[in-house]
Coordinates of C-alpha atoms and ligand atoms in Angstrom, one line a residue:
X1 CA 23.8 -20.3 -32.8
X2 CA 24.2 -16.5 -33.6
X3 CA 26.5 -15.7 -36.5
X4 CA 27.3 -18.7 -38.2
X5 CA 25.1 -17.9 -41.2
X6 CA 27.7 -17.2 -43.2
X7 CA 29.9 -19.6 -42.5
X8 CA 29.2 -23.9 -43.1
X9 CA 31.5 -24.8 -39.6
X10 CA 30.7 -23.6 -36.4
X11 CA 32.9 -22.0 -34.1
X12 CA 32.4 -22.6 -30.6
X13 CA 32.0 -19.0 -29.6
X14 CA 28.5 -19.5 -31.7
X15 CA 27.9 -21.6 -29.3
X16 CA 25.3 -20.6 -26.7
X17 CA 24.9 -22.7 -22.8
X18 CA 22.2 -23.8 -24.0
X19 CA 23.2 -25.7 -27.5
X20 CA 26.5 -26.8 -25.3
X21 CA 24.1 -29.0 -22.7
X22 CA 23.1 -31.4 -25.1
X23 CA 26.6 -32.5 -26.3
X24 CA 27.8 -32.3 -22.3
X25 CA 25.1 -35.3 -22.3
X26 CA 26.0 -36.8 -25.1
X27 CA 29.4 -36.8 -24.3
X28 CA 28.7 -37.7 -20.5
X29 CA 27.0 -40.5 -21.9
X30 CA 29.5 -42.0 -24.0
X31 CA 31.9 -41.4 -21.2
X32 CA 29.8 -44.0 -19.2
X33 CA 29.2 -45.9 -21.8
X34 CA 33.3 -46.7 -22.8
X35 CA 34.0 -46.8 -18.4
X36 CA 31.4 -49.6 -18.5
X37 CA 32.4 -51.4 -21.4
X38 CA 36.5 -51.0 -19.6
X39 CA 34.8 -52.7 -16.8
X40 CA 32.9 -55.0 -18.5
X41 CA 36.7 -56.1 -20.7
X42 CA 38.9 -56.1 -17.6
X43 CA 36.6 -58.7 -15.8
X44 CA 36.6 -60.8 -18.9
X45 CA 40.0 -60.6 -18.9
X46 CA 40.1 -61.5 -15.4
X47 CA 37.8 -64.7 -15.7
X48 CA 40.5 -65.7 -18.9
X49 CA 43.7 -65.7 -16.9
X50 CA 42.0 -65.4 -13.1
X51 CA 43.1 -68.8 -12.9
X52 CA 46.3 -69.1 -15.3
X53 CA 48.6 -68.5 -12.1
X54 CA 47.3 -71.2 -10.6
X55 CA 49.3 -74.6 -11.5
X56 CA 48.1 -78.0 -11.7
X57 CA 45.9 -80.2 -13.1
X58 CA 46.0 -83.6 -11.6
X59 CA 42.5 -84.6 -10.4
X60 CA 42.7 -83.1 -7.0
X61 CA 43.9 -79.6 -8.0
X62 CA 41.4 -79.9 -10.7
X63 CA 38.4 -80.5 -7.9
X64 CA 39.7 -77.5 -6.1
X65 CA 39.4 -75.1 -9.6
X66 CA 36.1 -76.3 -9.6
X67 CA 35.0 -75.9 -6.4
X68 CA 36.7 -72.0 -6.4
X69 CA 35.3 -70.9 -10.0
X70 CA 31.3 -72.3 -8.9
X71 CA 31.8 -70.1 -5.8
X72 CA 34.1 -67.2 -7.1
X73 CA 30.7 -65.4 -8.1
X74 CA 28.5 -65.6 -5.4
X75 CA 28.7 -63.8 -2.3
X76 CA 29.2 -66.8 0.0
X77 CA 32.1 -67.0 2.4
X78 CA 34.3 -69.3 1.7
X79 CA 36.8 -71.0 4.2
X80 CA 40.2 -72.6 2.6
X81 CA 41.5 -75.2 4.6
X82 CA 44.8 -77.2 4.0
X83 CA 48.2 -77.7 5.6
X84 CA 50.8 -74.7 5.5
X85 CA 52.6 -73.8 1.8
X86 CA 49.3 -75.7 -0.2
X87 CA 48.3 -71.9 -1.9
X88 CA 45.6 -71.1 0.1
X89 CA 46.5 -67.6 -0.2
X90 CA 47.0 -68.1 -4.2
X91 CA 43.4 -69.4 -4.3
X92 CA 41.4 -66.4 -1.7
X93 CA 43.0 -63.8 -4.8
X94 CA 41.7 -66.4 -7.3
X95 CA 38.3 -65.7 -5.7
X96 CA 38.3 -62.7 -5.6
X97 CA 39.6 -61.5 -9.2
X98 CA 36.9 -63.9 -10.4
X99 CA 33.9 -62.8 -8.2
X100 CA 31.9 -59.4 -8.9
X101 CA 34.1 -57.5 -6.6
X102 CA 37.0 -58.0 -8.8
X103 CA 37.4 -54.0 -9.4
X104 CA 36.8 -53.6 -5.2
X105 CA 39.6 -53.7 -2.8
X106 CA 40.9 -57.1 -1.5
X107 CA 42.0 -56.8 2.2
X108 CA 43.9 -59.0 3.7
X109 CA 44.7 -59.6 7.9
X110 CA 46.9 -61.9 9.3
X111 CA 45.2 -63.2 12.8
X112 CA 48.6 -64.8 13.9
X113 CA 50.7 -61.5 12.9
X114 CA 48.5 -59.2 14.9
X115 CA 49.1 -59.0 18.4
X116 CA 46.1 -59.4 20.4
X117 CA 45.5 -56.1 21.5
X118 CA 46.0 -54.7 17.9
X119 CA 43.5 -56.4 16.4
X120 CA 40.4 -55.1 16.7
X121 CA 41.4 -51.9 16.4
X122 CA 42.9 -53.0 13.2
X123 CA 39.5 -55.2 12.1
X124 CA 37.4 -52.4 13.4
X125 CA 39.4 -49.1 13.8
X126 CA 39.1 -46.4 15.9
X127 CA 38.0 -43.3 17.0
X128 CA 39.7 -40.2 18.3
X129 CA 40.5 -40.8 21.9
X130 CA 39.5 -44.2 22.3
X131 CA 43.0 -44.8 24.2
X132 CA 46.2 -43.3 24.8
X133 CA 47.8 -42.6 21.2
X134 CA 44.5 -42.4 19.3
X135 CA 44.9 -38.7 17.7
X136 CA 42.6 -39.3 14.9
X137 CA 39.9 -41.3 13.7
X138 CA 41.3 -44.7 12.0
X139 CA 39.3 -47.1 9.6
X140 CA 39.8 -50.8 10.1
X141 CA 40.5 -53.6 7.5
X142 CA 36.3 -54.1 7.6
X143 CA 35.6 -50.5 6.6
X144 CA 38.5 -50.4 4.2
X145 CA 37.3 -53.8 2.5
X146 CA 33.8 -52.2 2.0
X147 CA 32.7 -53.7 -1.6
X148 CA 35.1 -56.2 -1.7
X149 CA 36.6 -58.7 -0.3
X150 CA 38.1 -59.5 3.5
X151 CA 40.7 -62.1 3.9
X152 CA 40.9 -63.6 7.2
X153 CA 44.2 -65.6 7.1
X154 CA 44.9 -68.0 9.9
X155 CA 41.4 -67.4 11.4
X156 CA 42.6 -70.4 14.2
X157 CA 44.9 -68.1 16.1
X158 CA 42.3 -65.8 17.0
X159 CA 41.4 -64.7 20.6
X160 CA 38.0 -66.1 22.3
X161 CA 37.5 -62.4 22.5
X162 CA 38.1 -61.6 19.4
X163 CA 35.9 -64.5 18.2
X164 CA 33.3 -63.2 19.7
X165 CA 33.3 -59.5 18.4
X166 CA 34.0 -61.2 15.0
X167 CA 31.0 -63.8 15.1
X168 CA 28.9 -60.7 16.1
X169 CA 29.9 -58.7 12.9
X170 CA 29.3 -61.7 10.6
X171 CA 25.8 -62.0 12.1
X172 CA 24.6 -59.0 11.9
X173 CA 26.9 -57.3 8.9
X174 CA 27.4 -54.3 11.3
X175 CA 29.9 -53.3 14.0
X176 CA 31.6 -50.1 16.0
X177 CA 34.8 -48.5 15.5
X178 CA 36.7 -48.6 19.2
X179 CA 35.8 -45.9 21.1
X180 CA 33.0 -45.3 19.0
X181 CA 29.0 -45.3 19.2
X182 CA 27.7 -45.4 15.6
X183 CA 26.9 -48.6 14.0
X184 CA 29.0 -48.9 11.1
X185 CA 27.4 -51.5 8.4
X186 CA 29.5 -52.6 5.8
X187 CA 29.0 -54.7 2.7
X188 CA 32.1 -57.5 2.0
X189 CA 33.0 -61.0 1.6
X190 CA 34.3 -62.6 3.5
X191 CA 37.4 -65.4 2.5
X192 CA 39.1 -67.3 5.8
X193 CA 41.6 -69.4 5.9
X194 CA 43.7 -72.2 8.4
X195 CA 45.7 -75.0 8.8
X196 CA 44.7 -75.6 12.1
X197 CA 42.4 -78.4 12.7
X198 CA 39.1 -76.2 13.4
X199 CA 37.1 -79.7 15.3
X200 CA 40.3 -80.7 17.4
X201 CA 40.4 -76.5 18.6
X202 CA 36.3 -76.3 18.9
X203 CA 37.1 -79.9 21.2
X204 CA 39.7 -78.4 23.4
X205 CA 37.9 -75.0 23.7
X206 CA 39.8 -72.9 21.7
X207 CA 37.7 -72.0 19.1
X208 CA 33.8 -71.4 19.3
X209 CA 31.8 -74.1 17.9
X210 CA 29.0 -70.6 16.6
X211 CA 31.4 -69.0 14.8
X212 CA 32.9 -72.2 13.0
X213 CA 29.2 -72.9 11.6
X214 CA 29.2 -68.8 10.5
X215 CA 32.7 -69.8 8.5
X216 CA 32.0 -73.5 8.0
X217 CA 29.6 -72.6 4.7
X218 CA 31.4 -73.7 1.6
X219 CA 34.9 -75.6 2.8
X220 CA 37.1 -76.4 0.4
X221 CA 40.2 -78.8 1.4
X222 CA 43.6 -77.9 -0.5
X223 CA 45.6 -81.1 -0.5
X224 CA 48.9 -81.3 0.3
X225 CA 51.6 -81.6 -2.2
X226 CA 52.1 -85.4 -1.3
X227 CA 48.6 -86.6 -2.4
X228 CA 48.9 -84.7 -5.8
X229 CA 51.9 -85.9 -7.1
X230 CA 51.8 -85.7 -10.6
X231 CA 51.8 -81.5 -9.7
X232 CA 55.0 -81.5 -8.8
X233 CA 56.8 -81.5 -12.1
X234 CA 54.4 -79.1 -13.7
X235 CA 54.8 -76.8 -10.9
X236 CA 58.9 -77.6 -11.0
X237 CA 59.1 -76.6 -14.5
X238 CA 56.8 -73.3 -13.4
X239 CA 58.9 -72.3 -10.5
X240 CA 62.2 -73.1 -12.7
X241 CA 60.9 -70.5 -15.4
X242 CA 59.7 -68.0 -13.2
X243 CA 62.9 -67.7 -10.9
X244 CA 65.1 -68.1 -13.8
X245 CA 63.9 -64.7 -15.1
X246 CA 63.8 -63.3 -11.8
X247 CA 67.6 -64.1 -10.8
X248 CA 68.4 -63.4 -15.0
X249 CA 69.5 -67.3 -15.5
X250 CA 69.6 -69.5 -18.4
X251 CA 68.4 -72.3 -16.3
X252 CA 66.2 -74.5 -18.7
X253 CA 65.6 -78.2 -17.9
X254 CA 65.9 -79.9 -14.4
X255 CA 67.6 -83.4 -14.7
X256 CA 66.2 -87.0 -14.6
X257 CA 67.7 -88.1 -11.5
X258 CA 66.5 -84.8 -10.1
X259 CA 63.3 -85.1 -11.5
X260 CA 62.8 -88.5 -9.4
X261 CA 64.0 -86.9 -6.5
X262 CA 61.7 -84.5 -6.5
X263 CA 59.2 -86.4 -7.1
X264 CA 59.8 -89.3 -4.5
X265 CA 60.0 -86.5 -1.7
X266 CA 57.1 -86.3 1.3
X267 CA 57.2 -82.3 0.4
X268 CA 56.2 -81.4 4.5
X269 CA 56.3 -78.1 3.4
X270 CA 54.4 -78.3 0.5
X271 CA 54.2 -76.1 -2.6
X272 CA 56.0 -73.6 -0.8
X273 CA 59.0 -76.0 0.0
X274 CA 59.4 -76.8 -3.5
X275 CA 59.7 -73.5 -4.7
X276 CA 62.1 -72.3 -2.4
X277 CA 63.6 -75.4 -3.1
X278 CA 63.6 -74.9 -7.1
X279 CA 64.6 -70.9 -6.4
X280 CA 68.0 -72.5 -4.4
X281 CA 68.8 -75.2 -7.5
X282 CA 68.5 -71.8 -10.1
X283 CA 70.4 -69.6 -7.6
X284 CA 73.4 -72.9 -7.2
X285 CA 73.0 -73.9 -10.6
X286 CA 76.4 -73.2 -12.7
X287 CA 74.6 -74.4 -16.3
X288 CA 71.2 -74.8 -17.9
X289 CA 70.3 -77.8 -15.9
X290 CA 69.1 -78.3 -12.6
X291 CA 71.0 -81.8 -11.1
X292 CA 70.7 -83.7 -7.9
X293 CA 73.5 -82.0 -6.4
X294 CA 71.8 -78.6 -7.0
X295 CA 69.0 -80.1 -4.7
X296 CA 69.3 -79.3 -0.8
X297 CA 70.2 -82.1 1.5
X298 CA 67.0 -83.0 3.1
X299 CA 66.3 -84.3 -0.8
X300 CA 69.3 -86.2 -0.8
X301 CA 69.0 -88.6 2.0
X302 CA 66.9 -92.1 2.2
X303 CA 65.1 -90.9 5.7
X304 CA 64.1 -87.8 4.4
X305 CA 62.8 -88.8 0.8
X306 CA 60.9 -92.0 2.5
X307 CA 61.1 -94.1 -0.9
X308 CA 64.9 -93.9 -1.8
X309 CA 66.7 -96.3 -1.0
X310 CA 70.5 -96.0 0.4
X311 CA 72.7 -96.8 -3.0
X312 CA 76.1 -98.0 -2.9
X313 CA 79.1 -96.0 -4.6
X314 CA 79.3 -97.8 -7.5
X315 CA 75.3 -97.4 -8.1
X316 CA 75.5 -93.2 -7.3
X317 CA 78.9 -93.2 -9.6
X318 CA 76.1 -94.9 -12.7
X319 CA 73.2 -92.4 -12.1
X320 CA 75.6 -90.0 -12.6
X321 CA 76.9 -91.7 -15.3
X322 CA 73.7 -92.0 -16.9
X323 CA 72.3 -88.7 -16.0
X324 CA 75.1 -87.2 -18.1
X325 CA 75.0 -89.3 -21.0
X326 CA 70.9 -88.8 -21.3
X327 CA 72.0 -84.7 -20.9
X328 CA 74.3 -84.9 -23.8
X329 CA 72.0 -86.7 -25.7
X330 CA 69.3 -84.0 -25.1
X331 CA 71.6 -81.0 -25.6
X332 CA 72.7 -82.8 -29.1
X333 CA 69.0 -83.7 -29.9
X334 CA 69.8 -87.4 -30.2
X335 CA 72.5 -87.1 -32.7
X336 CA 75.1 -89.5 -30.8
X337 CA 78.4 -88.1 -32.9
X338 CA 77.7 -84.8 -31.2
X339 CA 76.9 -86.0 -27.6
X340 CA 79.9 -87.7 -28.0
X341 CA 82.2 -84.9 -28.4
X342 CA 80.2 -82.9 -25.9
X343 CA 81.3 -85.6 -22.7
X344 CA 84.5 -85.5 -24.7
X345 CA 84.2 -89.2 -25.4
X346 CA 85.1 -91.1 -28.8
X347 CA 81.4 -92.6 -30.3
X348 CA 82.7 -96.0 -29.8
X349 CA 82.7 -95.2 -26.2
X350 CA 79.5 -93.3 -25.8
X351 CA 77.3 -95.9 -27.9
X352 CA 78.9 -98.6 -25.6
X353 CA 77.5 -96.8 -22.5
X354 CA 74.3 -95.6 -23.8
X355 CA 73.5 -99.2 -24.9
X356 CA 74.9 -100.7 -21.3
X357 CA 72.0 -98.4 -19.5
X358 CA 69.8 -99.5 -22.3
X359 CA 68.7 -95.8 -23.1
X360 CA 67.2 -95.1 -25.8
X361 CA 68.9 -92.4 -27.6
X362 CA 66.1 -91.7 -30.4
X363 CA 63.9 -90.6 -28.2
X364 CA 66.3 -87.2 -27.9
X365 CA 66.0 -86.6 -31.6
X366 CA 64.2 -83.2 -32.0
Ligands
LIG1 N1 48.9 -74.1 -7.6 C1 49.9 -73.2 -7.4 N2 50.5 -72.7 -8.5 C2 51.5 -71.8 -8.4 N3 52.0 -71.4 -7.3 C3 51.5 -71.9 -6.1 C4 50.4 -72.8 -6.2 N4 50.1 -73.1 -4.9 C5 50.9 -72.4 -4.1 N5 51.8 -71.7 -4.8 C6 52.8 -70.8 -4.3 O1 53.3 -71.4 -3.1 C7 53.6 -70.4 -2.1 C8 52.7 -70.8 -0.9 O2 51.3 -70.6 -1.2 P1 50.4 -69.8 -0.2 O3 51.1 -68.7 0.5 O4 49.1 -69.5 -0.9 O5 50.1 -71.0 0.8 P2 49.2 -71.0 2.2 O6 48.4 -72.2 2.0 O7 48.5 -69.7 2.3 O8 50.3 -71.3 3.3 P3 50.2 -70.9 4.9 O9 49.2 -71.7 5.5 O10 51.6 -71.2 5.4 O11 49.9 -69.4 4.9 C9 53.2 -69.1 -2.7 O12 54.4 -68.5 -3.2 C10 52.3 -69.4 -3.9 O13 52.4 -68.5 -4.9
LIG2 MG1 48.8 -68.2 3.8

């Protein structure tokens, strides 16, 4: 600092290179220090609502958070197994937004989308000239996941070839580019998933018995939708909010003779069924409330339901009857005057029915 004598602030032309290094550190420094403590906030934030997306919490579902949060952290590869629609994609990104990679990429590949010649050059990529169309050198989804994590979805449908070049990588973390010579090593997770019954394929010969044990290390079974029924109406209500917003409807409450449709269904499709089935009801529904005739037909029918039995007209013309006067009774929050006038009914007439079903109207009041 030359001539700052006079002066008690200092301009930064008194500055000399060599009184500026040790702010640059100093600054450099804090610069880490605040990146770090981002980090450090984001995966906190993570590990809080990581899992809020995730609904459910009958004791199945509940066995399955548990299984995914004691595993989220470590590096073990984990291999998701339930039928189609059961959120097995939901719960590989639950994973991986709770594991130490949260910041790193998360790489998916569809075995079944890929066709077979495609996809090793898109697991392992490629160098210039390895065939006819290769003008450059392309990473795969392995190099690209580097640091994170790699989701193998549908790992069933794969090739016997293709098995073996992936059992190969997993063994030794390390693998070519097509066309290429240099071990490339890589450093990811690995998440799989399938609906395919792994001991039947390894049976018939379709799947090699090696590379199951390489996947096989911590399973965890999603059930299907059937075998946690208490889910469904929790996830109802979720699926009713979220498409609600997303179509811009005042759809609020589903009904209770829809509500015991729902919940007496077999659900073959499983959670992803019931969404698109709850997206239909908010997209058909005319009012705030979801009723059984806003439900598709394969809900309607005895067959298809499994539990319901085939009513006669006069029984279907007193659900209705009852589904409505429970409605008005929950729009008027139990005041009976106002439910009244709301089915456009005098109150003798509307106390006559509500006591004939035997419902009990204070349980509307707010
Ligand atoms: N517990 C859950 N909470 C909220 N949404 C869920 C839940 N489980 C599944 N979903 C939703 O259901 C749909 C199907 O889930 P997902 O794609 O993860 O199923 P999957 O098991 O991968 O099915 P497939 O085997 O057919 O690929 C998705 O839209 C997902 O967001
Ligand atoms: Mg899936």
């Amino acid at each position: 600092m030359s001539s700052s004598a006079a002066r008690s602030w200092i301009e930064p032309s008194d500055l000399s290179a060599g009184d500026l290094k040790p702010l640059v550190v100093q600054l450099e420094a804090e610069r880490q220090r605040l990146q770090e403590e981002n980090a450090q906030l984001r995966l906190e934030l993570k590990e809080r609502y990581g899992f809020s997306n995730l609904v459910g919490s009958s004791g199945p579902m509940r066995q399955v958070h548990e299984h995914v949060s004691q595993v989220a952290r470590a590096n073990t590869t984990v291999l998701l197994r339930g039928e189609s629609g059961t959120g097995k994609e939901l719960l590989a990104h639950a994973i991986h937004y709770n594991s130490l990679r949260a910041r790193r990429p998360f790489v998916k590949v569809s075995c079944a989308a890929l066709p077979h010649d495609l996809i090793e050059s898109e697991l392992f990529g490629y160098e210039r000239g390895a065939f006819t169309g290769a003008t450059s050198n392309k990473k795969g989804r392995f190099e690209i996941a580097n640091g994170g994590t790699l989701f193998l979805d549908e790992i069933g449908e794969l090739t016997p070839l293709t098995q073996v070049k992936l059992l190969r990588v997993l063994q030794e973390r390390e693998f070519e580019r097509l066309g290429g010579t240099e071990s490339i090593k890589v450093d990811i997770r690995l998440v799989a998933a399938t609906n395919k019954d792994l001991e039947k394929a390894i049976a018939a010969g379709t799947f090699r018995e090696d590379l199951y044990h390489r996947l096989n290390v911590f399973t965890i079974f999603v059930p299907p939708l059937r075998e946690r029924k208490s889910d469904i109406l929790l996830l109802a209500d979720h699926f009713l909010e979220k498409f609600s917003r997303e179509h811009g409807k005042q759809v609020r409450r589903i009904s209770t003779p829809a509500i015991d449709m729902l919940a007496s269904y077999h659900w073959p499709g499983n959670v992803r069924e019931l969404a698109n089935v709850v997206e239909r009801a908010v997209v058909v529904c005319d009012a705030n409330v979801v009723h059984s005739h806003h439900l598709p037909p394969t809900l309607q029918t005895a067959e298809a339901s499994g539990t319901m039995q085939t009513r006669t007209l006069q029984e279907t013309l007193e659900a209705v009857e009852r589904d409505a006067l429970q409605d008005a009774l929950k729009s008027a929050r139990g005041n009976r005057a106002k439910a009244a006038r709301l089915l456009g009914a005098t109150e003798r007439v509307f106390n006559y029915r509500v006591r004939k079903y035997g419902i009990d109207w204070r349980r509307f009041r707010a």
